[in-house]
Coordinates of C-alpha atoms and ligand atoms in Angstrom, one line a residue:
M16 CA 137.7 64.6 140.0
S17 CA 138.1 63.5 143.6
D18 CA 140.4 60.6 144.7
A19 CA 137.4 58.3 145.1
W20 CA 136.1 59.1 141.6
N21 CA 139.6 58.7 140.1
A22 CA 140.0 55.3 141.8
L23 CA 136.6 54.2 140.4
A24 CA 137.5 55.3 136.9
T25 CA 140.7 53.3 136.9
H26 CA 139.0 50.3 138.4
A27 CA 136.2 50.5 135.7
D28 CA 138.9 50.4 133.0
Q29 CA 140.3 47.2 134.5
L30 CA 136.9 45.6 134.7
R31 CA 136.0 46.2 131.1
S32 CA 137.8 43.1 130.0
V33 CA 136.3 40.9 132.8
S34 CA 133.3 38.8 131.8
L35 CA 130.2 39.1 134.0
A36 CA 129.7 35.3 133.6
S37 CA 133.1 34.7 135.3
L38 CA 132.1 37.0 138.2
I39 CA 128.7 35.2 138.6
D40 CA 130.4 31.8 138.7
D41 CA 132.4 32.7 141.8
P42 CA 130.9 30.4 144.5
N43 CA 131.3 33.2 147.1
R44 CA 129.5 35.8 145.0
C45 CA 126.2 35.6 147.0
D46 CA 127.8 36.6 150.3
R47 CA 128.2 40.2 149.3
F48 CA 125.9 40.5 146.3
V49 CA 122.7 39.0 147.7
R50 CA 120.7 41.1 150.2
Q51 CA 117.7 40.1 152.2
L52 CA 115.6 42.7 153.8
G53 CA 112.6 41.1 155.6
E54 CA 110.6 39.6 152.7
L55 CA 112.5 41.5 150.1
H56 CA 115.3 39.6 148.3
V57 CA 117.7 41.8 146.3
D58 CA 120.0 40.0 144.0
L59 CA 123.0 42.1 142.9
T60 CA 125.1 39.2 141.6
R61 CA 124.6 40.2 138.0
H62 CA 126.4 43.5 138.3
L63 CA 129.7 44.4 136.7
A64 CA 131.2 44.8 140.1
T65 CA 133.6 43.0 142.4
N66 CA 134.2 43.3 146.2
E67 CA 136.7 46.0 145.3
T68 CA 134.1 47.9 143.3
I69 CA 131.8 47.9 146.3
D70 CA 134.6 49.0 148.6
L71 CA 135.5 51.9 146.2
L72 CA 131.9 52.9 145.9
L73 CA 131.6 52.9 149.7
S74 CA 134.7 55.2 149.9
L75 CA 132.9 57.5 147.4
A76 CA 129.8 57.5 149.7
E77 CA 132.0 58.4 152.6
E78 CA 133.8 61.2 150.7
R79 CA 130.3 62.6 149.7
S80 CA 129.0 62.3 153.3
V81 CA 126.0 60.2 152.3
T82 CA 125.3 59.1 155.9
A83 CA 125.5 62.7 157.2
M84 CA 123.1 63.9 154.5
R85 CA 120.8 61.0 155.3
D86 CA 120.8 61.9 158.9
A87 CA 120.2 65.6 158.0
M88 CA 117.1 64.5 156.1
F89 CA 115.7 62.4 158.9
A90 CA 116.5 65.3 161.3
G91 CA 114.2 67.6 159.3
E92 CA 117.1 69.9 158.2
P93 CA 116.3 71.9 155.1
V94 CA 118.0 69.5 152.7
N95 CA 115.9 71.0 149.9
T96 CA 118.3 73.9 149.9
T97 CA 116.9 75.9 146.9
E98 CA 113.5 76.0 148.5
H99 CA 114.7 76.1 152.1
R100 CA 112.6 73.1 153.1
P101 CA 113.1 69.8 154.8
A102 CA 112.1 66.6 152.9
L103 CA 110.3 64.6 155.5
H104 CA 108.3 62.0 153.6
V105 CA 109.7 59.5 156.2
A106 CA 107.4 61.2 158.8
L107 CA 104.3 60.3 156.7
R108 CA 104.9 56.6 157.4
N109 CA 106.6 56.9 160.8
T110 CA 104.6 54.2 162.5
S111 CA 106.9 54.3 165.5
D112 CA 106.5 56.6 168.5
R113 CA 109.6 58.6 167.6
P114 CA 108.9 62.3 167.1
I115 CA 110.1 63.7 163.8
L116 CA 111.1 67.3 163.8
A117 CA 110.8 69.8 161.0
E118 CA 113.0 72.7 162.0
G119 CA 112.6 71.9 165.7
H120 CA 108.8 71.2 165.6
D121 CA 107.4 67.7 165.9
V122 CA 105.3 67.0 162.8
M123 CA 103.8 63.7 164.0
P124 CA 100.7 65.0 165.8
A125 CA 99.6 66.8 162.5
V126 CA 100.4 63.7 160.5
H127 CA 98.4 61.5 162.8
A128 CA 95.4 63.9 162.7
V129 CA 95.2 63.8 158.9
L130 CA 95.6 60.0 158.9
R131 CA 92.6 59.8 161.4
K132 CA 90.6 62.1 159.1
M133 CA 91.4 59.9 156.1
R134 CA 90.4 56.8 157.9
K135 CA 87.1 58.4 158.9
F136 CA 86.4 59.5 155.3
C137 CA 87.3 56.0 153.9
N138 CA 85.1 54.3 156.3
A139 CA 82.2 56.7 155.6
I140 CA 82.6 56.0 151.8
H141 CA 82.7 52.3 152.4
D142 CA 79.8 52.0 154.9
G143 CA 77.7 54.4 152.9
T144 CA 77.4 57.1 155.5
W145 CA 79.0 59.5 153.0
T146 CA 76.5 59.6 150.1
G147 CA 76.2 61.7 147.0
A148 CA 73.8 64.6 147.0
S149 CA 70.8 62.4 146.0
G150 CA 71.5 60.0 148.9
R151 CA 73.1 57.2 146.7
R152 CA 76.3 55.5 147.8
I153 CA 79.5 56.5 146.1
D154 CA 80.8 53.8 143.9
T155 CA 83.7 55.6 142.1
V156 CA 86.3 58.1 143.2
V157 CA 88.1 60.0 140.5
N158 CA 91.4 61.5 141.5
I159 CA 92.2 64.7 139.5
G160 CA 95.9 65.6 139.8
I161 CA 99.1 65.5 137.8
G162 CA 102.7 64.5 138.4
G163 CA 103.3 63.6 142.0
S164 CA 99.6 64.2 142.7
D165 CA 98.7 61.5 140.2
L166 CA 101.5 59.0 139.4
G167 CA 102.0 57.6 142.9
P168 CA 98.2 57.1 143.5
V169 CA 97.7 55.5 140.0
M170 CA 100.8 53.3 140.3
A171 CA 99.8 52.1 143.8
T172 CA 96.1 51.7 143.1
E173 CA 96.9 49.6 140.1
A174 CA 99.5 47.6 142.0
L175 CA 97.0 46.8 144.7
R176 CA 94.1 45.9 142.5
P177 CA 93.6 42.5 144.2
W178 CA 93.1 44.4 147.4
W179 CA 90.4 46.7 146.2
S180 CA 87.4 46.9 148.5
S181 CA 84.2 45.6 146.9
G182 CA 81.7 48.2 145.7
I183 CA 84.3 51.0 145.1
R184 CA 86.7 51.7 142.3
A185 CA 89.3 54.4 141.7
R186 CA 90.0 56.3 138.5
F187 CA 92.5 58.9 137.6
V188 CA 92.5 62.0 135.4
S189 CA 95.7 63.9 134.9
N190 CA 96.0 65.2 131.3
V191 CA 94.4 68.5 130.4
D192 CA 93.5 66.9 127.1
P193 CA 89.7 67.0 127.4
S194 CA 89.6 63.4 126.2
H195 CA 91.1 62.2 129.5
L196 CA 88.2 63.4 131.7
A197 CA 85.6 62.6 129.0
D198 CA 86.8 59.0 128.6
T199 CA 87.2 58.5 132.3
T200 CA 83.7 59.7 133.1
S201 CA 81.8 58.4 130.0
D202 CA 80.4 55.3 131.8
L203 CA 80.0 57.0 135.3
D204 CA 76.9 58.2 137.0
P205 CA 77.4 61.7 138.5
A206 CA 75.1 60.7 141.4
T207 CA 77.6 58.0 142.6
T208 CA 80.9 59.7 141.6
L209 CA 83.2 61.6 144.0
F210 CA 86.1 63.7 142.8
I211 CA 89.3 64.1 144.8
I212 CA 91.1 67.2 143.6
A213 CA 94.7 66.5 144.5
S214 CA 97.2 69.3 144.1
K215 CA 99.9 70.4 146.5
T216 CA 99.8 74.0 145.4
F217 CA 96.2 74.0 144.1
G218 CA 97.6 76.2 141.4
T219 CA 98.5 73.7 138.7
Q220 CA 96.8 74.8 135.5
E221 CA 95.9 71.3 134.2
T222 CA 94.5 70.1 137.5
L223 CA 92.4 73.2 138.0
A224 CA 91.1 73.2 134.5
N225 CA 90.0 69.5 134.8
A226 CA 88.6 70.2 138.3
H227 CA 86.4 73.0 136.9
A228 CA 85.2 70.7 134.0
A229 CA 84.4 68.0 136.5
R230 CA 82.5 70.5 138.6
R231 CA 80.4 71.5 135.5
W232 CA 79.7 67.8 134.9
I233 CA 78.4 67.4 138.5
V234 CA 76.5 70.7 138.5
E235 CA 74.8 70.0 135.2
A236 CA 73.5 66.7 136.5
L237 CA 72.8 67.4 140.1
G238 CA 72.8 71.2 140.7
D239 CA 75.2 73.6 142.5
E240 CA 74.4 72.3 146.0
A241 CA 75.7 68.9 145.0
V242 CA 79.4 70.1 145.0
S243 CA 80.0 69.7 148.7
R244 CA 79.0 65.9 148.5
H245 CA 80.9 65.2 145.3
F246 CA 84.2 67.0 145.8
V247 CA 87.0 66.8 148.3
A248 CA 90.4 68.3 148.1
V249 CA 94.0 67.3 149.1
S250 CA 96.3 70.3 149.3
T251 CA 98.7 72.5 151.3
N252 CA 96.7 75.6 150.3
A253 CA 93.4 75.9 152.2
E254 CA 92.6 79.3 150.8
R255 CA 92.8 78.2 147.1
V256 CA 90.7 75.1 147.9
E257 CA 88.0 77.4 149.5
N258 CA 88.1 79.7 146.5
F259 CA 87.5 76.8 144.2
G260 CA 84.3 76.1 146.2
I261 CA 85.3 73.1 148.3
D262 CA 84.5 73.4 152.0
P263 CA 87.8 73.4 154.1
E264 CA 86.1 70.6 156.2
N265 CA 86.4 68.5 153.1
M266 CA 90.0 69.2 152.6
F267 CA 92.8 66.9 153.6
E268 CA 95.9 68.7 154.5
F269 CA 99.6 68.1 153.8
W270 CA 102.7 70.2 154.2
D271 CA 105.3 71.9 152.1
W272 CA 108.0 69.6 153.6
V273 CA 106.4 66.8 151.5
G274 CA 107.7 66.9 147.9
G275 CA 105.1 66.2 145.2
R276 CA 106.8 63.0 143.9
Y277 CA 107.3 61.8 147.5
S278 CA 103.7 62.4 148.6
M279 CA 101.7 59.2 148.0
W280 CA 102.1 58.4 151.7
S281 CA 100.3 61.7 152.6
A282 CA 96.6 62.6 152.0
I283 CA 97.6 62.6 148.3
G284 CA 97.2 58.8 148.7
L285 CA 93.5 59.2 149.6
S286 CA 92.4 57.5 146.4
I287 CA 94.6 54.6 147.3
A288 CA 93.2 54.4 150.8
V289 CA 89.6 54.6 149.5
A290 CA 90.3 51.9 146.9
V291 CA 92.0 49.4 149.2
G292 CA 90.6 50.5 152.6
F293 CA 92.5 52.4 155.2
D294 CA 93.9 49.3 157.0
Q295 CA 95.7 48.2 153.8
F296 CA 96.9 51.8 153.2
E297 CA 98.4 51.5 156.7
R298 CA 100.1 48.2 155.8
M299 CA 101.7 50.1 152.9
L300 CA 103.0 52.8 155.3
E301 CA 104.4 50.1 157.6
G302 CA 106.3 48.5 154.7
A303 CA 107.8 51.8 153.8
H304 CA 108.7 52.5 157.5
E305 CA 110.6 49.2 157.6
I306 CA 112.8 50.5 154.8
D307 CA 113.2 53.9 156.4
C308 CA 114.5 52.2 159.6
H309 CA 116.9 50.1 157.5
F310 CA 118.1 53.1 155.5
R311 CA 118.5 55.1 158.7
D312 CA 120.3 52.4 160.8
A313 CA 122.1 49.9 158.6
P314 CA 125.8 50.4 158.0
P315 CA 126.6 51.6 154.5
A316 CA 128.0 48.2 153.3
E317 CA 124.7 46.5 154.4
N318 CA 122.4 49.3 153.4
I319 CA 120.5 48.3 150.3
P320 CA 119.3 51.8 149.1
I321 CA 122.9 53.1 149.6
V322 CA 124.4 50.2 147.6
L323 CA 121.8 50.5 144.8
G324 CA 122.3 54.3 144.6
L325 CA 126.0 53.8 144.4
L326 CA 125.7 51.2 141.7
D327 CA 123.5 53.6 139.7
C328 CA 126.3 56.3 139.9
W329 CA 128.8 53.6 138.9
Y330 CA 127.0 52.8 135.7
R331 CA 126.0 56.4 134.9
D332 CA 129.5 57.9 135.4
C333 CA 132.1 55.1 135.0
W334 CA 130.3 53.2 132.2
Q335 CA 128.5 56.2 130.6
C336 CA 125.1 54.4 130.7
Q337 CA 122.4 56.8 129.7
S338 CA 119.3 54.9 130.6
R339 CA 118.0 52.3 133.0
A340 CA 115.2 49.9 132.3
V341 CA 112.5 49.1 134.8
L342 CA 111.1 45.7 134.0
P343 CA 108.3 44.6 136.4
Y344 CA 107.4 41.0 135.7
D345 CA 104.2 41.8 137.5
Q346 CA 101.3 43.1 135.6
H347 CA 100.0 45.1 138.6
L348 CA 103.2 47.1 138.5
H349 CA 102.5 48.3 135.0
R350 CA 102.7 52.0 136.1
L351 CA 105.9 51.5 138.0
P352 CA 108.1 52.7 135.2
A353 CA 106.1 55.9 134.8
Y354 CA 106.2 56.5 138.5
L355 CA 109.9 55.9 138.8
Q356 CA 110.5 58.1 135.8
Q357 CA 109.2 61.1 137.7
L358 CA 110.8 60.1 141.0
E359 CA 114.2 59.8 139.4
M360 CA 114.2 62.2 136.5
E361 CA 112.5 65.1 138.2
S362 CA 114.6 64.5 141.3
N363 CA 118.0 64.1 139.7
G364 CA 117.7 65.4 136.2
K365 CA 119.9 68.4 137.2
R366 CA 123.1 70.1 136.0
T367 CA 123.8 72.5 138.9
R368 CA 125.3 71.5 142.3
L369 CA 124.2 72.7 145.7
D370 CA 126.9 75.4 145.6
G371 CA 125.7 76.7 142.2
S372 CA 128.6 75.2 140.2
P373 CA 128.0 73.0 137.2
T374 CA 128.0 69.2 137.8
T375 CA 131.1 67.4 136.7
H376 CA 129.3 64.1 136.2
G377 CA 126.3 62.8 134.3
T378 CA 123.2 62.8 136.4
A379 CA 119.8 61.0 136.2
F380 CA 119.3 58.1 133.9
V381 CA 116.5 58.1 131.4
V382 CA 114.2 55.7 133.2
W383 CA 111.9 53.7 131.1
G384 CA 110.2 50.3 130.8
E385 CA 107.2 48.1 130.5
P386 CA 106.0 45.0 132.2
G387 CA 107.5 41.6 131.2
T388 CA 106.9 39.6 129.2
N389 CA 105.5 42.4 126.9
G390 CA 108.8 44.1 126.7
Q391 CA 110.5 40.9 125.4
H392 CA 108.4 41.2 122.3
S393 CA 109.3 44.8 121.8
F394 CA 112.5 46.5 123.0
H395 CA 114.4 43.6 124.6
Q396 CA 116.1 43.1 121.3
M397 CA 118.0 46.3 121.9
L398 CA 118.8 45.4 125.5
H399 CA 120.4 42.1 124.3
Q400 CA 122.2 43.2 121.1
G401 CA 122.1 47.0 120.9
T402 CA 125.2 49.1 121.0
T403 CA 124.2 50.7 124.3
M404 CA 124.5 49.1 127.7
V405 CA 121.3 49.5 129.7
P406 CA 121.3 48.3 133.3
C407 CA 118.0 46.6 134.0
D408 CA 115.9 46.2 137.2
F409 CA 113.7 43.1 137.3
F410 CA 110.8 42.8 139.7
I411 CA 109.2 39.4 140.3
A412 CA 106.9 37.9 143.0
A413 CA 107.3 34.2 143.9
E414 CA 103.5 33.8 143.8
S415 CA 100.9 35.4 141.7
C416 CA 98.0 37.3 143.2
E417 CA 95.9 35.4 140.7
P418 CA 96.7 31.7 141.3
T419 CA 95.9 29.5 138.3
E420 CA 96.5 25.8 137.6
D421 CA 97.6 26.3 134.1
G422 CA 101.3 27.2 134.6
R423 CA 101.1 30.7 133.2
Y424 CA 102.7 32.2 136.3
D425 CA 105.6 29.7 136.2
M426 CA 106.1 30.8 132.6
L427 CA 106.3 34.5 133.8
V428 CA 108.9 33.6 136.5
A429 CA 111.0 31.5 134.1
N430 CA 111.0 34.3 131.5
C431 CA 112.1 36.9 134.1
L432 CA 115.0 34.7 135.3
A433 CA 115.9 33.8 131.7
Q434 CA 116.1 37.4 130.6
A435 CA 118.5 38.4 133.3
E436 CA 120.6 35.4 132.6
A437 CA 120.7 36.0 128.8
L438 CA 121.6 39.6 129.4
A439 CA 124.5 38.7 131.7
R440 CA 125.9 35.7 129.9
G441 CA 125.0 36.1 126.2
R442 CA 126.2 33.6 123.6
D443 CA 129.6 33.9 121.8
L444 CA 130.4 33.2 118.2
A445 CA 131.8 29.8 118.8
Q446 CA 128.7 28.7 120.7
I447 CA 126.4 30.0 118.0
E448 CA 128.4 28.4 115.2
G449 CA 128.4 25.1 117.1
A450 CA 124.6 25.2 117.6
L451 CA 124.0 26.0 113.9
R452 CA 126.3 23.2 112.7
A453 CA 124.6 20.8 115.1
S454 CA 121.3 21.7 113.5
G455 CA 122.6 20.6 110.1
M456 CA 123.2 24.0 108.5
D457 CA 125.9 24.2 105.8
E458 CA 129.1 26.1 106.4
A459 CA 128.3 29.0 104.1
D460 CA 125.0 29.6 105.9
V461 CA 126.6 29.2 109.3
A462 CA 129.2 31.9 108.4
A463 CA 126.5 34.3 107.1
L464 CA 124.1 33.9 110.0
A465 CA 126.2 33.3 113.1
P466 CA 127.4 36.9 113.6
H467 CA 123.8 38.1 113.7
K468 CA 123.0 35.7 116.5
V469 CA 125.9 36.7 118.8
M470 CA 124.8 38.0 122.1
P471 CA 127.5 40.0 123.8
G472 CA 126.3 39.4 127.3
N473 CA 128.0 41.4 130.1
R474 CA 124.8 43.4 130.6
P475 CA 124.0 44.1 134.2
S476 CA 120.8 43.8 136.1
T477 CA 119.3 43.7 139.6
T478 CA 116.5 41.2 140.5
M479 CA 114.1 42.1 143.3
L480 CA 112.2 39.1 144.4
Y481 CA 109.3 39.2 146.9
K482 CA 106.6 36.8 148.1
R483 CA 103.6 38.4 146.7
L484 CA 102.8 42.0 145.8
D485 CA 100.8 43.1 148.8
P486 CA 100.5 46.6 150.4
A487 CA 103.5 46.2 152.7
T488 CA 105.7 44.9 149.9
L489 CA 104.7 47.8 147.7
G490 CA 105.6 50.2 150.5
R491 CA 109.0 48.6 150.8
L492 CA 109.7 48.7 147.1
I493 CA 108.8 52.4 146.7
A494 CA 110.6 53.6 149.8
L495 CA 113.7 51.7 148.7
H496 CA 113.6 53.6 145.4
E497 CA 113.0 57.0 147.1
H498 CA 116.1 56.5 149.2
R499 CA 118.1 55.1 146.3
V500 CA 117.3 58.3 144.4
F501 CA 118.4 60.4 147.4
V502 CA 121.7 58.6 147.5
Q503 CA 122.3 59.3 143.8
G504 CA 121.6 63.0 144.4
V505 CA 124.0 63.2 147.3
I506 CA 126.8 61.6 145.3
W507 CA 126.1 64.0 142.4
G508 CA 125.9 66.9 144.9
I509 CA 122.5 68.2 143.7
D510 CA 119.2 69.1 145.3
S511 CA 117.0 66.1 144.6
F512 CA 113.9 67.8 146.0
D513 CA 113.4 70.9 143.7
Q514 CA 112.3 70.9 140.0
W515 CA 113.1 74.4 138.6
G516 CA 113.4 72.9 135.1
V517 CA 109.6 72.6 134.8
E518 CA 109.0 76.3 135.3
L519 CA 109.9 77.8 131.9
G520 CA 107.6 75.6 129.9
K521 CA 104.7 76.5 132.3
H522 CA 105.4 80.2 131.9
L523 CA 105.7 80.0 128.1
A524 CA 102.4 78.0 127.8
N525 CA 100.7 80.9 129.6
E526 CA 102.2 83.4 127.3
I527 CA 101.3 81.4 124.2
L528 CA 97.8 80.5 125.2
P529 CA 96.1 83.7 124.1
S530 CA 97.5 83.2 120.6
V531 CA 96.1 79.7 120.5
T532 CA 92.7 80.8 121.7
G533 CA 92.8 83.6 119.1
A534 CA 92.6 86.4 121.6
T535 CA 95.9 87.8 120.4
F536 CA 98.5 87.1 117.7
G537 CA 102.2 86.6 117.6
S538 CA 103.1 85.1 121.0
G539 CA 106.3 83.0 121.0
D540 CA 109.2 82.8 118.6
A541 CA 109.0 82.5 114.9
T542 CA 108.5 78.7 114.9
T543 CA 105.8 78.9 117.6
Q544 CA 104.0 81.6 115.6
H545 CA 104.2 79.6 112.4
L546 CA 102.8 76.5 114.2
T547 CA 100.0 78.5 115.9
A548 CA 99.0 79.9 112.5
R549 CA 98.9 76.4 111.1
V550 CA 96.7 75.3 114.0
H551 CA 94.2 78.1 113.2
A552 CA 94.3 77.2 109.5
L553 CA 93.6 73.5 110.2
R554 CA 90.8 74.5 112.6
N555 CA 89.2 76.7 109.9
E556 CA 89.4 73.9 107.3
L557 CA 87.6 71.6 109.8
R558 CA 84.9 74.2 110.4
A559 CA 84.4 74.8 106.7
V560 CA 83.9 71.1 106.2
A561 CA 81.4 71.0 109.1
R562 CA 79.5 74.0 107.6
R563 CA 79.3 72.2 104.2
C564 CA 78.0 69.1 105.9
V565 CA 75.3 71.0 107.7
G566 CA 74.4 73.0 104.5
Ligands
F6P15 O1 105.3 70.4 137.2 C1 105.9 69.6 138.2 C2 105.2 69.5 139.5 O2 105.4 70.6 140.2 C3 105.5 68.3 140.2 O3 106.7 68.3 140.9 C4 104.3 68.0 141.0 O4 104.2 66.7 141.4 C5 103.2 68.4 140.0 O5 103.8 69.5 139.2 C6 101.9 68.7 140.5 O6 101.9 69.8 141.4 P1 100.7 70.1 142.3 O7 100.5 68.9 143.2 O8 101.0 71.3 143.1 O9 99.4 70.3 141.5

């Protein structure tokens, strides 16, 4: 353990006996623990942290060269070391005139060319000059992709529902379970449906299988020649796109310096752009660019992604927290927990450092959550009284996108603020007993019930408050999290941009598939073979029942 980590560990031990309520009540707390970035208000007052904590975390950042690594990322150096690639998602939303170099070469002209092509395509869909094969206007785009080629587009499209252009809707298919495509297309008309096949590699099994099934659906209804009017592709691999049968003219390019889970700003965001219109897509890029400038230029003590990433490491490593809850009090952010799950867990769920040695600290949180207030009636019980401390992130807009006169939005805001306060302050035994006695309960019942009602408090949270969830705000929120995750990765000394852990499962699935189809027997270990045999036995039973019914 380094000096900075040792100092933090000692400091954490001292803080364990300090109550969060007493920290919050410090009248000067807001000076250092409330941050304003344009329209984004980030409240860190409910953290188990003092000025000394922040200073020690900043020393850790210095020791780990966070700013040098950040600068290396912006400079297009191959910070994805195991794949020898830069990670230049910041170039995708670089709305300034600054060139951005990937290994010495300015990527901005290529980025702008694809953005122009996306704009032209979006406009053609919207004004009806791009029609289906039978000449009818497209009214639905279905994005087929998975992981980073799905989660960002779904999350953002859902988040921006109030901004959808009229006459067009976006849907998403990711799961290779045939039900996903079938359910998604069941009420669609092939003549007015356009598929966007989104895959960085254009080699992902699930996406290609779904794309072929979608192709059959179009061809059965409209014939082979309809494919060129009903399919476009987003990929880095033009050859595979062409082999699939999509005209390279109808392909939107991106580059291997864009990580899958960092790609919603690229042509992977085409479904978002079609749904909300290209101008609004650009607002989203502008919001993200604002955060990029802040992350690149603000000194560490003022730098919100740096401070958030450091606090994450503080809880993960000095308080042994295993998970972090993402609690958007914003229905339109209902896919944010799933999106952040991939961003954080695929980026930082690692155990090997850049130099090949094992990590000496815990890495990525389990990231999970649900929109409020739904979560309150489900898992918040555990957040308040469970034996595990779970830092929480609350997201709330001052104003609803759906203004009503009936006070429901005020209820939502009040609930969000109340949850964070309840988590932080709790209720001790004396307070509970006093309240029960005041309600007229007899002493025996007070003694029996009071311990169950104790709320330990001291549970930390961040509240992110914004005016209204519009495209720029969404861009800001997501870019903030990308950089937060980057900071965590630098502290832990890992490569946040690779994902080798997903490979073995893909490889084994290919080996086991012939046994599942019945082409061969005996793939996989003893348990896999036993389960595969059981799948076949159950299928046979179903077939026998079907035969009896027909007979
Ligand atoms: O399996 C993980 C992964 O490689 C993700 O990192 C990626 O976002 C996803 O699969 C989809 O990959 P592609 O865009 O190449 O289809």
